[in-house]
XYZ file of C-alpha atoms in Angstrom:
479
model
C -8.736 13.747 23.298
C -6.708 16.160 25.480
C -7.032 19.875 24.859
C -4.491 21.361 22.408
C -1.416 23.170 23.739
C -0.123 26.321 22.038
C 3.281 27.910 22.532
C 3.185 31.666 21.773
C 6.491 33.515 21.544
C 6.108 37.297 21.394
C 6.571 40.469 23.417
C 4.813 40.549 26.846
C 2.703 43.453 25.661
C 1.091 41.249 23.011
C -0.081 38.578 25.467
C -3.456 40.160 26.184
C -4.289 40.441 22.483
C -3.414 36.784 21.895
C -5.496 35.637 24.880
C -8.522 37.610 23.735
C -8.285 36.275 20.203
C -7.687 32.633 21.155
C -10.467 32.393 23.720
C -12.791 31.326 20.927
C -10.743 28.149 20.318
C -12.449 26.609 23.317
C -10.274 24.931 25.915
C -6.911 25.429 24.232
C -4.004 25.876 26.648
C -1.745 28.798 25.704
C 1.828 28.976 27.036
C 3.571 32.321 26.587
C 7.301 33.023 26.308
C 9.021 36.272 25.421
C 12.579 34.957 25.056
C 13.569 32.624 22.228
C 15.978 30.582 24.374
C 13.206 29.782 26.875
C 10.864 28.822 24.050
C 13.502 26.527 22.544
C 13.958 24.776 25.902
C 10.204 24.233 26.168
C 10.019 22.876 22.630
C 12.687 20.312 23.475
C 11.059 19.230 26.742
C 7.290 19.624 26.308
C 4.723 18.593 23.676
C 2.847 21.311 21.785
C 0.206 21.215 19.050
C 0.879 24.668 17.550
C 3.724 27.181 17.654
C 3.023 30.896 17.081
C 6.262 32.904 16.954
C 7.225 36.456 16.053
C 9.998 37.031 13.568
C 12.125 40.107 13.065
C 13.496 40.214 9.521
C 15.985 39.345 8.312
C 17.024 36.641 10.818
C 15.363 36.568 14.231
C 12.699 33.913 14.786
C 13.590 31.332 12.150
C 15.640 29.404 14.729
C 12.397 28.765 16.621
C 10.891 27.253 13.485
C 13.877 24.928 13.047
C 13.858 23.876 16.714
C 10.128 23.264 16.700
C 10.334 21.050 13.643
C 13.375 19.222 15.070
C 11.364 18.386 18.201
C 8.229 17.475 16.248
C 8.459 17.290 12.430
C 4.660 17.554 12.142
C 4.327 20.601 14.429
C 2.352 23.381 12.665
C 3.964 26.826 12.919
C 2.502 30.303 12.403
C 5.123 33.009 11.969
C 4.116 36.591 12.803
C 6.298 39.273 11.194
C 6.733 42.744 12.646
C 6.384 44.219 9.167
C 4.658 42.981 6.057
C 6.740 42.200 2.980
C 6.587 39.715 0.144
C 10.207 38.733 0.765
C 9.567 37.848 4.429
C 6.396 35.927 3.611
C 8.155 33.942 0.891
C 11.110 33.141 3.113
C 8.833 32.068 5.968
C 6.860 29.647 3.828
C 9.990 28.278 2.161
C 11.502 27.684 5.603
C 8.544 25.445 6.401
C 6.064 27.700 8.185
C 2.477 26.470 8.001
C 1.097 30.021 7.821
C 2.305 33.631 7.888
C 0.774 36.768 9.405
C 1.975 40.357 9.562
C 1.403 42.856 12.339
C -1.019 44.313 13.029
C -2.855 41.004 12.626
C -6.621 40.682 12.851
C -8.045 38.404 15.598
C -10.328 36.526 13.218
C -7.389 35.954 10.871
C -5.263 34.452 13.660
C -8.123 32.322 14.993
C -8.986 30.965 11.535
C -5.374 29.941 10.890
C -5.003 28.355 14.346
C -8.297 26.474 14.095
C -7.435 25.125 10.628
C -3.948 23.949 11.633
C -5.150 22.347 14.870
C -7.908 20.516 12.979
C -5.382 19.227 10.426
C -3.081 18.045 13.208
C -5.967 16.283 14.952
C -6.895 14.476 11.724
C -3.290 13.397 11.198
C -3.097 12.049 14.745
C -6.380 10.184 14.292
C -5.176 8.695 11.016
C -1.906 7.625 12.625
C -3.773 6.019 15.518
C -6.093 4.261 13.078
C -3.119 3.072 11.038
C -1.486 1.577 14.124
C -4.742 -0.066 15.182
C -5.230 -1.581 11.734
C -1.648 -2.614 11.102
C -0.115 -3.605 14.424
C -2.190 -6.669 15.326
C -2.282 -8.041 11.813
C 1.009 -7.025 10.248
C 4.539 -8.320 9.887
C 6.645 -5.467 8.521
C 4.743 -4.540 5.324
C 2.907 -7.873 5.098
C -0.704 -7.967 6.309
C -2.579 -11.112 7.346
C -3.356 -13.577 10.117
C -4.131 -16.725 8.117
C -2.190 -19.886 9.068
C -0.407 -19.834 5.709
C 0.870 -16.288 6.331
C 1.830 -17.111 9.919
C 4.048 -19.863 8.503
C 5.653 -17.324 6.162
C 6.343 -14.961 9.086
C 7.963 -17.746 11.111
C 10.261 -18.705 8.263
C 11.330 -15.085 7.712
C 12.216 -14.758 11.400
C 14.187 -17.996 11.332
C 16.303 -17.223 8.266
C 16.613 -13.416 8.305
C 19.734 -13.206 10.442
C 21.662 -15.806 8.454
C 23.216 -15.379 5.024
C 21.631 -18.396 3.323
C 19.979 -17.831 -0.060
C 16.185 -17.777 -0.026
C 13.804 -18.683 -2.850
C 10.304 -17.152 -2.640
C 7.652 -18.942 -4.688
C 4.315 -17.290 -5.372
C 1.884 -16.095 -7.988
C 2.011 -12.592 -9.437
C 0.854 -9.982 -6.938
C 1.270 -12.064 -3.777
C 3.961 -9.801 -2.310
C 7.211 -11.625 -3.067
C 9.277 -8.422 -2.969
C 7.743 -7.519 0.402
C 9.002 -10.848 1.762
C 12.477 -10.122 0.382
C 12.505 -6.641 1.928
C 11.370 -8.072 5.267
C 14.238 -10.574 5.219
C 16.710 -7.780 4.435
C 15.287 -5.426 7.085
C 15.646 -8.076 9.796
C 19.126 -9.202 8.767
C 22.605 -8.039 9.745
C 22.771 -6.426 6.311
C 19.886 -4.018 6.987
C 22.154 -0.934 6.973
C 23.490 -1.831 3.498
C 21.705 -1.719 0.145
C 18.683 -3.731 -0.907
C 18.956 -3.973 -4.697
C 15.941 -5.402 -6.564
C 16.159 -6.402 -10.201
C 13.376 -7.751 -12.423
C 15.040 -10.395 -14.577
C 12.185 -10.293 -17.077
C 12.223 -6.532 -17.558
C 15.823 -6.102 -18.796
C 16.613 -6.929 -22.447
C 18.859 -9.976 -22.717
C 21.541 -7.957 -24.516
C 21.853 -5.620 -21.521
C 21.648 -8.135 -18.686
C 25.379 -8.777 -18.339
C 26.217 -5.076 -18.263
C 23.418 -4.392 -15.758
C 24.513 -7.200 -13.448
C 28.288 -6.839 -13.651
C 28.902 -3.329 -14.980
C 31.267 -2.378 -17.803
C 34.489 -0.529 -18.524
C 34.724 2.569 -20.643
C 34.788 1.913 -24.382
C 33.630 -1.700 -24.090
C 30.821 -1.115 -26.582
C 29.178 1.748 -28.436
C 27.757 4.167 -25.920
C 29.963 3.009 -23.036
C 31.518 6.438 -22.519
C 32.420 5.865 -18.865
C 33.014 3.047 -16.405
C 29.792 1.864 -14.804
C 29.400 -0.390 -11.785
C 26.827 -3.147 -11.976
C 23.940 -4.006 -9.695
C 25.853 -6.815 -7.966
C 28.707 -4.479 -7.119
C 26.273 -1.854 -5.914
C 24.668 -4.468 -3.613
C 28.012 -5.357 -2.000
C 27.417 -5.939 1.710
C 23.640 -5.998 1.228
C 20.896 -8.055 -0.378
C 20.480 -8.736 -4.104
C 16.843 -9.520 -4.932
C 16.305 -11.409 -8.186
C 12.635 -11.060 -9.078
C 11.213 -13.326 -11.815
C 14.285 -15.565 -11.619
C 12.716 -18.027 -14.075
C 13.083 -15.428 -16.849
C 16.895 -15.357 -16.572
C 18.547 -16.696 -19.779
C 20.780 -19.778 -19.509
C 23.976 -17.836 -20.272
C 23.295 -15.398 -17.436
C 22.399 -18.307 -15.159
C 25.897 -19.692 -15.682
C 27.540 -16.325 -15.008
C 25.452 -15.777 -11.879
C 26.321 -19.242 -10.579
C 30.030 -18.516 -11.036
C 29.642 -15.262 -9.115
C 27.895 -17.000 -6.233
C 30.568 -19.702 -6.070
C 33.593 -17.416 -6.327
C 32.103 -14.296 -4.683
C 33.768 -12.247 -7.399
C 32.657 -10.396 -10.508
C 34.422 -8.982 -13.548
C 32.999 -5.990 -15.374
C 32.246 -6.399 -19.064
C 35.452 -5.470 -20.903
C 37.486 -5.532 -17.685
C 40.274 -7.801 -16.447
C 40.116 -7.142 -12.731
C 38.296 -9.581 -10.428
C 36.246 -7.636 -7.887
C 35.203 -9.175 -4.574
C 31.492 -8.914 -3.785
C 29.615 -10.036 -0.697
C 25.878 -10.239 -1.384
C 23.019 -12.247 -0.031
C 20.731 -13.644 -2.708
C 16.965 -13.644 -2.326
C 15.183 -14.792 -5.467
C 11.518 -15.006 -6.410
C 9.489 -16.558 -9.174
C 5.985 -17.635 -10.043
C 7.219 -20.339 -12.403
C 7.814 -24.035 -11.655
C 11.612 -24.126 -11.539
C 11.721 -27.897 -10.996
C 9.808 -28.421 -14.238
C 12.139 -25.963 -15.976
C 15.135 -27.930 -14.687
C 13.603 -31.109 -16.117
C 13.195 -29.495 -19.552
C 16.643 -27.878 -19.504
C 15.323 -24.304 -19.280
C 16.920 -23.733 -15.877
C 20.284 -24.920 -14.598
C 20.009 -27.583 -11.945
C 23.173 -26.459 -10.133
C 21.918 -22.869 -9.870
C 18.537 -24.108 -8.651
C 20.153 -26.071 -5.837
C 22.455 -23.154 -5.050
C 19.569 -20.704 -4.603
C 16.908 -23.039 -3.224
C 18.475 -23.418 0.227
C 15.427 -22.062 2.063
C 12.133 -21.961 0.222
C 9.180 -19.756 1.183
C 5.867 -20.571 -0.462
C 3.715 -17.458 -0.511
C 0.011 -18.423 -0.623
C -2.354 -16.909 -3.205
C -4.976 -14.564 -1.795
C -7.834 -16.988 -2.531
C -6.320 -19.386 0.037
C -5.935 -16.794 2.807
C -9.512 -16.703 4.119
C -10.302 -13.648 6.240
C -7.076 -11.924 5.152
C -9.076 -10.581 2.184
C -11.185 -8.475 4.550
C -8.162 -7.306 6.555
C -6.328 -6.245 3.408
C -9.380 -4.524 1.941
C -9.820 -2.529 5.156
C -6.112 -1.707 5.261
C -6.092 -0.412 1.683
C -9.324 1.538 2.235
C -7.728 3.294 5.218
C -4.444 3.927 3.403
C -5.998 5.424 0.279
C -8.535 7.419 2.279
C -5.592 9.148 3.963
C -3.765 9.645 0.678
C -6.881 11.200 -0.877
C -7.375 13.348 2.248
C -10.776 11.857 2.961
C -12.386 10.671 6.163
C -12.268 6.956 6.863
C -14.157 4.897 4.258
C -15.722 1.559 5.177
C -16.908 -1.420 3.141
C -20.496 -2.694 3.143
C -21.213 -6.336 4.133
C -22.450 -7.037 0.589
C -19.189 -5.790 -0.888
C -17.217 -7.814 1.669
C -19.087 -10.946 0.620
C -18.268 -10.388 -3.049
C -14.612 -9.654 -2.259
C -14.349 -12.858 -0.228
C -15.891 -14.981 -3.027
C -13.803 -13.582 -5.874
C -10.771 -15.796 -6.760
C -8.285 -12.886 -7.100
C -6.088 -14.076 -9.986
C -4.014 -10.898 -9.525
C -3.827 -11.506 -5.764
C -3.067 -8.679 -3.310
C -2.018 -6.275 -6.066
C -5.390 -6.721 -7.777
C -7.272 -6.153 -4.502
C -5.186 -3.031 -3.893
C -6.136 -1.628 -7.286
C -9.826 -2.513 -6.861
C -10.033 -0.603 -3.567
C -8.102 2.356 -4.981
C -10.450 2.468 -7.987
C -13.539 2.312 -5.781
C -12.324 5.247 -3.680
C -11.398 7.273 -6.750
C -14.814 6.809 -8.405
C -17.021 7.122 -5.328
C -17.287 9.815 -2.657
C -19.555 7.879 -0.306
C -18.602 6.837 3.219
C -18.907 3.117 2.338
C -17.652 1.089 -0.611
C -20.649 -0.845 -1.954
C -21.344 -3.377 -4.695
C -21.951 -0.601 -7.197
C -18.374 0.621 -6.650
C -16.809 -2.725 -7.627
C -16.024 -3.657 -11.248
C -18.870 -5.494 -12.977
C -16.561 -8.306 -14.052
C -15.437 -8.880 -10.475
C -19.022 -9.025 -9.177
C -19.986 -11.386 -11.987
C -17.046 -13.742 -11.466
C -17.613 -13.786 -7.708
C -21.153 -14.953 -8.418
C -20.131 -17.791 -10.705
C -20.482 -21.188 -9.124
C -17.972 -23.983 -9.293
C -20.572 -26.472 -10.515
C -20.094 -29.034 -7.747
C -23.716 -30.211 -7.893
C -26.058 -31.167 -10.711
C -28.901 -28.753 -11.488
C -32.107 -29.471 -13.328
C -34.884 -27.047 -14.263
C -38.340 -27.646 -12.823
C -40.693 -24.886 -13.939
C -39.353 -21.516 -12.875
C -37.140 -22.861 -10.094
C -33.994 -24.926 -10.036
C -34.140 -28.287 -8.331
C -30.792 -29.169 -6.807
C -29.761 -32.802 -6.896
C -27.970 -34.185 -3.822
C -24.454 -32.843 -3.987
C -21.652 -35.282 -4.508
C -19.183 -32.807 -3.061
C -18.803 -31.407 0.424
C -19.884 -28.201 2.113
C -18.710 -25.782 -0.582
C -20.283 -27.726 -3.460
C -23.621 -27.893 -1.652
C -23.431 -24.239 -0.681
C -22.793 -23.253 -4.300
C -25.779 -25.252 -5.465
C -28.117 -23.662 -2.931
C -26.858 -20.187 -3.748
C -27.484 -20.848 -7.458
C -31.030 -21.927 -6.638
C -31.585 -18.755 -4.619
C -30.233 -16.589 -7.459
C -32.553 -18.219 -9.985
C -35.645 -17.939 -7.786
C -34.889 -14.364 -6.703
C -34.152 -13.056 -10.206
C -37.141 -14.871 -11.712
C -39.499 -13.258 -9.192
C -37.786 -9.893 -9.632
C -38.040 -9.908 -13.433
C -41.662 -11.079 -13.276
C -42.472 -8.205 -10.905
C -40.904 -5.648 -13.258
C -42.292 -7.322 -16.440
C -38.803 -7.935 -17.804
C -37.589 -4.343 -17.318
C -33.923 -4.957 -16.452
C -33.223 -1.328 -15.524
C -35.907 -1.122 -12.828
C -35.103 -4.669 -11.642
C -31.431 -3.762 -11.183
C -32.403 -0.660 -9.203
C -34.504 -2.703 -6.779
C -31.799 -5.387 -6.468
C -29.168 -2.662 -5.897
C -26.715 -4.193 -8.356
C -25.245 -2.757 -11.599
C -27.373 -3.359 -14.661
C -24.468 -5.069 -16.434
C -24.091 -7.482 -13.512
C -27.798 -8.348 -13.694
C -27.525 -9.056 -17.429
C -24.576 -11.398 -16.798
C -26.369 -13.217 -13.981
C -29.419 -13.630 -16.226
C -27.230 -15.059 -18.982
C -25.540 -17.509 -16.605
C -28.934 -18.685 -15.297
C -30.602 -18.894 -18.706
C -33.095 -16.089 -18.031
C -34.425 -13.778 -20.766
C -36.254 -10.527 -20.011
C -38.400 -10.932 -23.140
C -40.193 -13.971 -21.713
C -41.367 -11.922 -18.742
C -42.545 -9.104 -20.991
C -44.449 -11.606 -23.129
C -46.126 -13.232 -20.108
C -47.172 -9.792 -18.837
C -48.747 -8.931 -22.211
C -50.692 -12.193 -22.229
C -52.247 -11.287 -18.909
């Protein structure tokens, strides 16, 4: 990394003192200016890692702070006041200064502040570089993944974003349906206008009409003023209907009329108001089945289902699980102001085998929990929830298993690769845990320590495999 550059703005007589103090920073390049206008020009034209500037209360010097932050919003600034006062210190920090010193300042005080701020800036730059390295090759706006299923989603977004056709996003809870909608909006001609999301299942049915269309003053108790609705607020932009399958039939009819006529009427109003919105809807429910049972209007379904995007569940995205886990580990490490946290191979294996019923949102919460509860440099098996580890270890039962002594004999698998793999893994688990429990005479605590898995996980594996610690204690006593 290149050596840091400091811009120091103070009287020429102070230069020698600054140079002597900052020599201990080791390789830092100090640029001196005595006139504010020259310093401002440099700030606009050259990159700096730290600004140290004198201020003369009540006004002189704060312009340098504003110019420095305009050129580089993350630039750390130390303001040095000619006189010490609580008022000047407070004003400096409120104006955005990173630190404040008063003359005569002590060399060690200046060096400590400069070293701290330069170290913080270096960490921020490293985190930003890491973020770009993690996100750029594998991301599409806020969506992360390289699996074929996600590549198909990206292609569809690119194809439809610049048109105004309605889009229906189908996917399980936690797959990122709103992220798809936001990506469509961001890439469309409507990007400068509003993106208005609404969760159709979160608004009481009695309030839906007022929320969607607005109301006039005095329409009902509590309507003390005119209020515009969400559709009117989204005029010119994108209206995102999340959980569309939860919309009641009456509201389905009103929404269909709005889409056909491109007009709304506030509750209690007489005026027809023109609205121009693009509809992006999302649901995890089977709308075709709901149409067949009369729970969803067929005409509205056809009106909205012009382009359909099927968002795959996480369990079908292969190596995307690892990419997302790494992405979330990096993101939350930064948020918690920690150094980069990795994930052990054992934890990766469990994460890749778990079915993720809550999809990306569940993975996000698992990684956040692991970072919050552990302060190690790597997320390991012991940092994952016991239930997750247990469920990842459950087999699909593709092959028959029969007991033969202390081992499990695996019959030829009727299924393919995955069924046979599951059967062999089950055999390994049984043989390994049997030998482990025999070695520790049925002591589950010491066995779990050697296996490096949570005790609760070991109990669950033993239960699934029909193993009982008491039988190993009894055999040890007989010997």
